[in-house]
Amino acid sequence: MSRKPMARPGGRSARVQEAVHGAVRELTGEVGRDALTVPLVAARAGVTPSTVYRRWGDLQALLSDVAVERLRPEALPEDRGDLTADLMAWAEEFLDEMSSPPGRAYIRDALLGDPDGGNADRCSAYAAEQIAVILDRAAGRDQSAPEVESVIDQVVAPMMYRILFRPEGLDAAYARRLVSGLIRAS
């Protein structure tokens, strides 16, 4: 059974999570994902394997937790001063990051280690939060904007389907076509 980490801000729990996550990222780059083991990660992080098992349950749950953290946006979407420009820039960046080999691996790991769907919910919330920022900015400029769920349904969902099942032909033009269709329909 996999467990969800219960990290408190600061303290030992946060330090352990940071060390273990860092070890996973470093070792993935050095030895590859397929060579990772809990004892190897624990040794690099300076913790015991039992600490990793107690907190994450198994390697797949740990990889899933690391993936979700890596999929979290690091910054707010850029403000280009116009709804269409903002959405296009965000969609292009989202597609580029998620369709890259590391992005696809993170998506796979996030979903594989989370049979209950909590990680999918977290990843969806990350996208929804970014979209909400863009739409709120548009509202602040008195621009008519679609609902967050419309952007998810008409831009994010088709991109994710293509990333997962039909990754060929994914480029910035594809992202722009999706956003243009959304804006025309709004």
JSON list of C-alpha atoms in Angstrom, two decimals:
[
{"chain": "A", "resi": 1, "resn": "MET", "atom": "CA", "xyz": [0.00, 0.00, 0.00]},
{"chain": "A", "resi": 2, "resn": "SER", "atom": "CA", "xyz": [1.45, 3.38, -0.94]},
{"chain": "A", "resi": 3, "resn": "ARG", "atom": "CA", "xyz": [1.28, 6.22, 1.50]},
{"chain": "A", "resi": 4, "resn": "LYS", "atom": "CA", "xyz": [1.02, 9.90, 0.81]},
{"chain": "A", "resi": 5, "resn": "PRO", "atom": "CA", "xyz": [3.83, 11.89, 2.41]},
{"chain": "A", "resi": 6, "resn": "MET", "atom": "CA", "xyz": [2.71, 14.16, 5.20]},
{"chain": "A", "resi": 7, "resn": "ALA", "atom": "CA", "xyz": [5.30, 16.88, 4.94]},
{"chain": "A", "resi": 8, "resn": "ARG", "atom": "CA", "xyz": [5.17, 19.76, 7.38]},
{"chain": "A", "resi": 9, "resn": "PRO", "atom": "CA", "xyz": [6.67, 23.06, 6.32]},
{"chain": "A", "resi": 10, "resn": "GLY", "atom": "CA", "xyz": [10.25, 22.97, 7.53]},
{"chain": "A", "resi": 11, "resn": "GLY", "atom": "CA", "xyz": [11.46, 20.48, 10.10]},
{"chain": "A", "resi": 12, "resn": "ARG", "atom": "CA", "xyz": [12.89, 17.00, 9.68]},
{"chain": "A", "resi": 13, "resn": "SER", "atom": "CA", "xyz": [10.05, 15.79, 7.47]},
{"chain": "A", "resi": 14, "resn": "ALA", "atom": "CA", "xyz": [10.73, 18.50, 4.89]},
{"chain": "A", "resi": 15, "resn": "ARG", "atom": "CA", "xyz": [14.47, 17.86, 5.02]},
{"chain": "A", "resi": 16, "resn": "VAL", "atom": "CA", "xyz": [13.96, 14.13, 4.46]},
{"chain": "A", "resi": 17, "resn": "GLN", "atom": "CA", "xyz": [11.61, 14.77, 1.54]},
{"chain": "A", "resi": 18, "resn": "GLU", "atom": "CA", "xyz": [14.05, 17.24, -0.01]},
{"chain": "A", "resi": 19, "resn": "ALA", "atom": "CA", "xyz": [17.01, 14.87, 0.41]},
{"chain": "A", "resi": 20, "resn": "VAL", "atom": "CA", "xyz": [15.15, 11.85, -0.97]},
{"chain": "A", "resi": 21, "resn": "HIS", "atom": "CA", "xyz": [13.67, 13.78, -3.90]},
{"chain": "A", "resi": 22, "resn": "GLY", "atom": "CA", "xyz": [17.11, 15.21, -4.67]},
{"chain": "A", "resi": 23, "resn": "ALA", "atom": "CA", "xyz": [18.63, 11.74, -4.53]},
{"chain": "A", "resi": 24, "resn": "VAL", "atom": "CA", "xyz": [16.05, 10.41, -6.99]},
{"chain": "A", "resi": 25, "resn": "ARG", "atom": "CA", "xyz": [16.73, 13.25, -9.43]},
{"chain": "A", "resi": 26, "resn": "GLU", "atom": "CA", "xyz": [20.52, 12.88, -9.16]},
{"chain": "A", "resi": 27, "resn": "LEU", "atom": "CA", "xyz": [20.52, 9.11, -9.47]},
{"chain": "A", "resi": 28, "resn": "THR", "atom": "CA", "xyz": [18.10, 9.14, -12.37]},
{"chain": "A", "resi": 29, "resn": "GLY", "atom": "CA", "xyz": [20.58, 11.32, -14.23]},
{"chain": "A", "resi": 30, "resn": "GLU", "atom": "CA", "xyz": [23.56, 9.17, -13.22]},
{"chain": "A", "resi": 31, "resn": "VAL", "atom": "CA", "xyz": [22.35, 5.57, -13.44]},
{"chain": "A", "resi": 32, "resn": "GLY", "atom": "CA", "xyz": [18.97, 5.87, -15.13]},
{"chain": "A", "resi": 33, "resn": "ARG", "atom": "CA", "xyz": [15.48, 5.35, -13.80]},
{"chain": "A", "resi": 34, "resn": "ASP", "atom": "CA", "xyz": [15.47, 1.59, -14.33]},
{"chain": "A", "resi": 35, "resn": "ALA", "atom": "CA", "xyz": [18.50, 1.14, -12.05]},
{"chain": "A", "resi": 36, "resn": "LEU", "atom": "CA", "xyz": [16.93, 2.95, -9.09]},
{"chain": "A", "resi": 37, "resn": "THR", "atom": "CA", "xyz": [16.28, 1.02, -5.91]},
{"chain": "A", "resi": 38, "resn": "VAL", "atom": "CA", "xyz": [15.08, 2.17, -2.52]},
{"chain": "A", "resi": 39, "resn": "PRO", "atom": "CA", "xyz": [18.41, 1.24, -0.84]},
{"chain": "A", "resi": 40, "resn": "LEU", "atom": "CA", "xyz": [20.34, 3.20, -3.50]},
{"chain": "A", "resi": 41, "resn": "VAL", "atom": "CA", "xyz": [18.12, 6.27, -3.09]},
{"chain": "A", "resi": 42, "resn": "ALA", "atom": "CA", "xyz": [18.23, 6.03, 0.70]},
{"chain": "A", "resi": 43, "resn": "ALA", "atom": "CA", "xyz": [22.03, 5.81, 0.73]},
{"chain": "A", "resi": 44, "resn": "ARG", "atom": "CA", "xyz": [22.35, 8.88, -1.49]},
{"chain": "A", "resi": 45, "resn": "ALA", "atom": "CA", "xyz": [19.82, 10.80, 0.63]},
{"chain": "A", "resi": 46, "resn": "GLY", "atom": "CA", "xyz": [21.53, 9.84, 3.90]},
{"chain": "A", "resi": 47, "resn": "VAL", "atom": "CA", "xyz": [18.49, 8.06, 5.33]},
{"chain": "A", "resi": 48, "resn": "THR", "atom": "CA", "xyz": [17.70, 4.44, 6.00]},
{"chain": "A", "resi": 49, "resn": "PRO", "atom": "CA", "xyz": [15.69, 2.40, 3.51]},
{"chain": "A", "resi": 50, "resn": "SER", "atom": "CA", "xyz": [13.08, 1.90, 6.23]},
{"chain": "A", "resi": 51, "resn": "THR", "atom": "CA", "xyz": [12.57, 5.68, 6.30]},
{"chain": "A", "resi": 52, "resn": "VAL", "atom": "CA", "xyz": [11.78, 5.63, 2.59]},
{"chain": "A", "resi": 53, "resn": "TYR", "atom": "CA", "xyz": [9.50, 2.59, 2.87]},
{"chain": "A", "resi": 54, "resn": "ARG", "atom": "CA", "xyz": [7.69, 4.04, 5.88]},
{"chain": "A", "resi": 55, "resn": "ARG", "atom": "CA", "xyz": [7.08, 7.37, 4.21]},
{"chain": "A", "resi": 56, "resn": "TRP", "atom": "CA", "xyz": [6.40, 6.32, 0.60]},
{"chain": "A", "resi": 57, "resn": "GLY", "atom": "CA", "xyz": [5.61, 2.61, 0.76]},
{"chain": "A", "resi": 58, "resn": "ASP", "atom": "CA", "xyz": [7.55, 1.54, -2.33]},
{"chain": "A", "resi": 59, "resn": "LEU", "atom": "CA", "xyz": [9.77, 2.84, -5.11]},
{"chain": "A", "resi": 60, "resn": "GLN", "atom": "CA", "xyz": [6.88, 3.51, -7.51]},
{"chain": "A", "resi": 61, "resn": "ALA", "atom": "CA", "xyz": [5.07, 5.65, -4.94]},
{"chain": "A", "resi": 62, "resn": "LEU", "atom": "CA", "xyz": [8.30, 7.59, -4.34]},
{"chain": "A", "resi": 63, "resn": "LEU", "atom": "CA", "xyz": [8.84, 8.10, -8.07]},
{"chain": "A", "resi": 64, "resn": "SER", "atom": "CA", "xyz": [5.23, 9.24, -8.32]},
{"chain": "A", "resi": 65, "resn": "ASP", "atom": "CA", "xyz": [5.69, 11.78, -5.53]},
{"chain": "A", "resi": 66, "resn": "VAL", "atom": "CA", "xyz": [8.87, 13.12, -7.15]},
{"chain": "A", "resi": 67, "resn": "ALA", "atom": "CA", "xyz": [7.11, 13.36, -10.51]},
{"chain": "A", "resi": 68, "resn": "VAL", "atom": "CA", "xyz": [4.21, 15.37, -9.11]},
{"chain": "A", "resi": 69, "resn": "GLU", "atom": "CA", "xyz": [6.64, 17.81, -7.54]},
{"chain": "A", "resi": 70, "resn": "ARG", "atom": "CA", "xyz": [8.53, 18.11, -10.84]},
{"chain": "A", "resi": 71, "resn": "LEU", "atom": "CA", "xyz": [5.27, 18.78, -12.70]},
{"chain": "A", "resi": 72, "resn": "ARG", "atom": "CA", "xyz": [4.42, 21.70, -10.39]},
{"chain": "A", "resi": 73, "resn": "PRO", "atom": "CA", "xyz": [4.96, 25.01, -12.23]},
{"chain": "A", "resi": 74, "resn": "GLU", "atom": "CA", "xyz": [7.81, 27.03, -10.80]},
{"chain": "A", "resi": 75, "resn": "ALA", "atom": "CA", "xyz": [6.44, 30.46, -11.72]},
{"chain": "A", "resi": 76, "resn": "LEU", "atom": "CA", "xyz": [3.26, 32.27, -12.62]},
{"chain": "A", "resi": 77, "resn": "PRO", "atom": "CA", "xyz": [2.41, 32.41, -16.32]},
{"chain": "A", "resi": 78, "resn": "GLU", "atom": "CA", "xyz": [3.96, 35.34, -18.13]},
{"chain": "A", "resi": 79, "resn": "ASP", "atom": "CA", "xyz": [1.71, 38.37, -18.55]},
{"chain": "A", "resi": 80, "resn": "ARG", "atom": "CA", "xyz": [1.81, 39.44, -22.20]},
{"chain": "A", "resi": 81, "resn": "GLY", "atom": "CA", "xyz": [-1.02, 41.93, -21.76]},
{"chain": "A", "resi": 82, "resn": "ASP", "atom": "CA", "xyz": [-3.66, 40.07, -23.78]},
{"chain": "A", "resi": 83, "resn": "LEU", "atom": "CA", "xyz": [-5.75, 36.97, -23.11]},
{"chain": "A", "resi": 84, "resn": "THR", "atom": "CA", "xyz": [-5.01, 35.28, -26.43]},
{"chain": "A", "resi": 85, "resn": "ALA", "atom": "CA", "xyz": [-1.28, 35.97, -26.21]},
{"chain": "A", "resi": 86, "resn": "ASP", "atom": "CA", "xyz": [-1.18, 34.79, -22.59]},
{"chain": "A", "resi": 87, "resn": "LEU", "atom": "CA", "xyz": [-3.07, 31.56, -23.31]},
{"chain": "A", "resi": 88, "resn": "MET", "atom": "CA", "xyz": [-1.03, 30.80, -26.42]},
{"chain": "A", "resi": 89, "resn": "ALA", "atom": "CA", "xyz": [2.27, 31.32, -24.63]},
{"chain": "A", "resi": 90, "resn": "TRP", "atom": "CA", "xyz": [1.12, 29.18, -21.70]},
{"chain": "A", "resi": 91, "resn": "ALA", "atom": "CA", "xyz": [-0.25, 26.41, -23.94]},
{"chain": "A", "resi": 92, "resn": "GLU", "atom": "CA", "xyz": [2.95, 26.31, -26.02]},
{"chain": "A", "resi": 93, "resn": "GLU", "atom": "CA", "xyz": [5.11, 26.06, -22.90]},
{"chain": "A", "resi": 94, "resn": "PHE", "atom": "CA", "xyz": [2.82, 23.44, -21.31]},
{"chain": "A", "resi": 95, "resn": "LEU", "atom": "CA", "xyz": [2.87, 21.31, -24.45]},
{"chain": "A", "resi": 96, "resn": "ASP", "atom": "CA", "xyz": [6.64, 21.64, -24.83]},
{"chain": "A", "resi": 97, "resn": "GLU", "atom": "CA", "xyz": [7.31, 20.64, -21.22]},
{"chain": "A", "resi": 98, "resn": "MET", "atom": "CA", "xyz": [4.78, 17.82, -21.00]},
{"chain": "A", "resi": 99, "resn": "SER", "atom": "CA", "xyz": [5.61, 16.28, -24.39]},
{"chain": "A", "resi": 100, "resn": "SER", "atom": "CA", "xyz": [9.36, 16.24, -23.77]},
{"chain": "A", "resi": 101, "resn": "PRO", "atom": "CA", "xyz": [10.87, 12.88, -22.81]},
{"chain": "A", "resi": 102, "resn": "PRO", "atom": "CA", "xyz": [11.28, 13.95, -19.16]},
{"chain": "A", "resi": 103, "resn": "GLY", "atom": "CA", "xyz": [7.75, 15.38, -19.10]},
{"chain": "A", "resi": 104, "resn": "ARG", "atom": "CA", "xyz": [6.26, 12.17, -20.47]},
{"chain": "A", "resi": 105, "resn": "ALA", "atom": "CA", "xyz": [8.25, 10.14, -17.91]},
{"chain": "A", "resi": 106, "resn": "TYR", "atom": "CA", "xyz": [7.00, 12.37, -15.08]},
{"chain": "A", "resi": 107, "resn": "ILE", "atom": "CA", "xyz": [3.40, 11.99, -16.28]},
{"chain": "A", "resi": 108, "resn": "ARG", "atom": "CA", "xyz": [3.81, 8.21, -16.41]},
{"chain": "A", "resi": 109, "resn": "ASP", "atom": "CA", "xyz": [5.39, 8.05, -12.95]},
{"chain": "A", "resi": 110, "resn": "ALA", "atom": "CA", "xyz": [2.83, 10.41, -11.42]},
{"chain": "A", "resi": 111, "resn": "LEU", "atom": "CA", "xyz": [-0.01, 8.20, -12.60]},
{"chain": "A", "resi": 112, "resn": "LEU", "atom": "CA", "xyz": [1.57, 4.76, -12.07]},
{"chain": "A", "resi": 113, "resn": "GLY", "atom": "CA", "xyz": [2.35, 5.30, -8.40]},
{"chain": "A", "resi": 114, "resn": "ASP", "atom": "CA", "xyz": [-1.08, 6.65, -7.54]},
{"chain": "A", "resi": 115, "resn": "PRO", "atom": "CA", "xyz": [-3.92, 4.18, -8.07]},
{"chain": "A", "resi": 116, "resn": "ASP", "atom": "CA", "xyz": [-6.39, 6.39, -6.17]},
{"chain": "A", "resi": 117, "resn": "GLY", "atom": "CA", "xyz": [-5.99, 9.36, -8.53]},
{"chain": "A", "resi": 118, "resn": "GLY", "atom": "CA", "xyz": [-4.79, 11.95, -6.03]},
{"chain": "A", "resi": 119, "resn": "ASN", "atom": "CA", "xyz": [-1.73, 12.78, -8.10]},
{"chain": "A", "resi": 120, "resn": "ALA", "atom": "CA", "xyz": [-3.83, 13.26, -11.22]},
{"chain": "A", "resi": 121, "resn": "ASP", "atom": "CA", "xyz": [-5.99, 15.65, -9.20]},
{"chain": "A", "resi": 122, "resn": "ARG", "atom": "CA", "xyz": [-2.91, 17.56, -8.02]},
{"chain": "A", "resi": 123, "resn": "CYS", "atom": "CA", "xyz": [-1.49, 17.82, -11.55]},
{"chain": "A", "resi": 124, "resn": "SER", "atom": "CA", "xyz": [-4.86, 18.96, -12.89]},
{"chain": "A", "resi": 125, "resn": "ALA", "atom": "CA", "xyz": [-5.04, 21.55, -10.12]},
{"chain": "A", "resi": 126, "resn": "TYR", "atom": "CA", "xyz": [-1.61, 22.90, -11.13]},
{"chain": "A", "resi": 127, "resn": "ALA", "atom": "CA", "xyz": [-2.86, 23.51, -14.67]},
{"chain": "A", "resi": 128, "resn": "ALA", "atom": "CA", "xyz": [-6.16, 24.96, -13.45]},
{"chain": "A", "resi": 129, "resn": "GLU", "atom": "CA", "xyz": [-4.32, 27.36, -11.11]},
{"chain": "A", "resi": 130, "resn": "GLN", "atom": "CA", "xyz": [-2.11, 28.60, -13.95]},
{"chain": "A", "resi": 131, "resn": "ILE", "atom": "CA", "xyz": [-5.12, 29.04, -16.24]},
{"chain": "A", "resi": 132, "resn": "ALA", "atom": "CA", "xyz": [-7.05, 30.87, -13.51]},
{"chain": "A", "resi": 133, "resn": "VAL", "atom": "CA", "xyz": [-4.20, 33.38, -13.20]},
{"chain": "A", "resi": 134, "resn": "ILE", "atom": "CA", "xyz": [-4.38, 34.05, -16.94]},
{"chain": "A", "resi": 135, "resn": "LEU", "atom": "CA", "xyz": [-8.17, 34.38, -16.92]},
{"chain": "A", "resi": 136, "resn": "ASP", "atom": "CA", "xyz": [-8.15, 36.63, -13.85]},
{"chain": "A", "resi": 137, "resn": "ARG", "atom": "CA", "xyz": [-5.64, 38.91, -15.55]},
{"chain": "A", "resi": 138, "resn": "ALA", "atom": "CA", "xyz": [-7.89, 39.07, -18.60]},
{"chain": "A", "resi": 139, "resn": "ALA", "atom": "CA", "xyz": [-10.88, 39.95, -16.41]},
{"chain": "A", "resi": 140, "resn": "GLY", "atom": "CA", "xyz": [-8.78, 42.69, -14.81]},
{"chain": "A", "resi": 141, "resn": "ARG", "atom": "CA", "xyz": [-8.23, 44.12, -18.31]},
{"chain": "A", "resi": 142, "resn": "ASP", "atom": "CA", "xyz": [-11.99, 43.87, -19.00]},
{"chain": "A", "resi": 143, "resn": "GLN", "atom": "CA", "xyz": [-11.41, 41.15, -21.58]},
{"chain": "A", "resi": 144, "resn": "SER", "atom": "CA", "xyz": [-14.06, 38.50, -22.03]},
{"chain": "A", "resi": 145, "resn": "ALA", "atom": "CA", "xyz": [-12.60, 35.16, -20.97]},
{"chain": "A", "resi": 146, "resn": "PRO", "atom": "CA", "xyz": [-13.76, 31.54, -21.02]},
{"chain": "A", "resi": 147, "resn": "GLU", "atom": "CA", "xyz": [-14.18, 29.48, -17.87]},
{"chain": "A", "resi": 148, "resn": "VAL", "atom": "CA", "xyz": [-11.23, 27.50, -16.50]},
{"chain": "A", "resi": 149, "resn": "GLU", "atom": "CA", "xyz": [-13.03, 24.23, -17.29]},
{"chain": "A", "resi": 150, "resn": "SER", "atom": "CA", "xyz": [-13.46, 25.29, -20.92]},
{"chain": "A", "resi": 151, "resn": "VAL", "atom": "CA", "xyz": [-9.71, 25.81, -21.24]},
{"chain": "A", "resi": 152, "resn": "ILE", "atom": "CA", "xyz": [-9.11, 22.43, -19.59]},
{"chain": "A", "resi": 153, "resn": "ASP", "atom": "CA", "xyz": [-11.61, 20.71, -21.93]},
{"chain": "A", "resi": 154, "resn": "GLN", "atom": "CA", "xyz": [-10.61, 22.42, -25.16]},
{"chain": "A", "resi": 155, "resn": "VAL", "atom": "CA", "xyz": [-6.87, 22.99, -24.75]},
{"chain": "A", "resi": 156, "resn": "VAL", "atom": "CA", "xyz": [-5.35, 20.88, -21.97]},
{"chain": "A", "resi": 157, "resn": "ALA", "atom": "CA", "xyz": [-7.34, 17.67, -22.47]},
{"chain": "A", "resi": 158, "resn": "PRO", "atom": "CA", "xyz": [-6.60, 17.33, -26.19]},
{"chain": "A", "resi": 159, "resn": "MET", "atom": "CA", "xyz": [-2.91, 18.05, -25.57]},
{"chain": "A", "resi": 160, "resn": "MET", "atom": "CA", "xyz": [-2.71, 15.44, -22.80]},
{"chain": "A", "resi": 161, "resn": "TYR", "atom": "CA", "xyz": [-4.47, 12.85, -24.95]},
{"chain": "A", "resi": 162, "resn": "ARG", "atom": "CA", "xyz": [-2.03, 13.47, -27.77]},
{"chain": "A", "resi": 163, "resn": "ILE", "atom": "CA", "xyz": [0.98, 13.45, -25.41]},
{"chain": "A", "resi": 164, "resn": "LEU", "atom": "CA", "xyz": [-0.07, 10.10, -23.97]},
{"chain": "A", "resi": 165, "resn": "PHE", "atom": "CA", "xyz": [-1.41, 8.31, -27.03]},
{"chain": "A", "resi": 166, "resn": "ARG", "atom": "CA", "xyz": [-0.45, 10.11, -30.26]},
{"chain": "A", "resi": 167, "resn": "PRO", "atom": "CA", "xyz": [2.66, 12.19, -29.59]},
{"chain": "A", "resi": 168, "resn": "GLU", "atom": "CA", "xyz": [3.69, 12.72, -33.21]},
{"chain": "A", "resi": 169, "resn": "GLY", "atom": "CA", "xyz": [3.15, 16.17, -34.69]},
{"chain": "A", "resi": 170, "resn": "LEU", "atom": "CA", "xyz": [2.98, 18.02, -31.41]},
{"chain": "A", "resi": 171, "resn": "ASP", "atom": "CA", "xyz": [4.38, 21.50, -31.79]},
{"chain": "A", "resi": 172, "resn": "ALA", "atom": "CA", "xyz": [3.67, 25.12, -30.96]},
{"chain": "A", "resi": 173, "resn": "ALA", "atom": "CA", "xyz": [1.34, 25.39, -33.97]},
{"chain": "A", "resi": 174, "resn": "TYR", "atom": "CA", "xyz": [-0.86, 22.63, -32.52]},
{"chain": "A", "resi": 175, "resn": "ALA", "atom": "CA", "xyz": [-1.11, 24.47, -29.19]},
{"chain": "A", "resi": 176, "resn": "ARG", "atom": "CA", "xyz": [-1.94, 27.73, -30.98]},
{"chain": "A", "resi": 177, "resn": "ARG", "atom": "CA", "xyz": [-4.69, 26.02, -33.02]},
{"chain": "A", "resi": 178, "resn": "LEU", "atom": "CA", "xyz": [-6.31, 24.72, -29.83]},
{"chain": "A", "resi": 179, "resn": "VAL", "atom": "CA", "xyz": [-6.24, 28.15, -28.20]},
{"chain": "A", "resi": 180, "resn": "SER", "atom": "CA", "xyz": [-7.53, 29.84, -31.36]},
{"chain": "A", "resi": 181, "resn": "GLY", "atom": "CA", "xyz": [-10.45, 27.40, -31.49]},
{"chain": "A", "resi": 182, "resn": "LEU", "atom": "CA", "xyz": [-11.24, 28.10, -27.85]},
{"chain": "A", "resi": 183, "resn": "ILE", "atom": "CA", "xyz": [-11.15, 31.85, -28.33]},
{"chain": "A", "resi": 184, "resn": "ARG", "atom": "CA", "xyz": [-13.34, 31.68, -31.46]},
{"chain": "A", "resi": 185, "resn": "ALA", "atom": "CA", "xyz": [-15.89, 29.54, -29.60]},
{"chain": "A", "resi": 186, "resn": "SER", "atom": "CA", "xyz": [-15.98, 31.83, -26.54]}
]
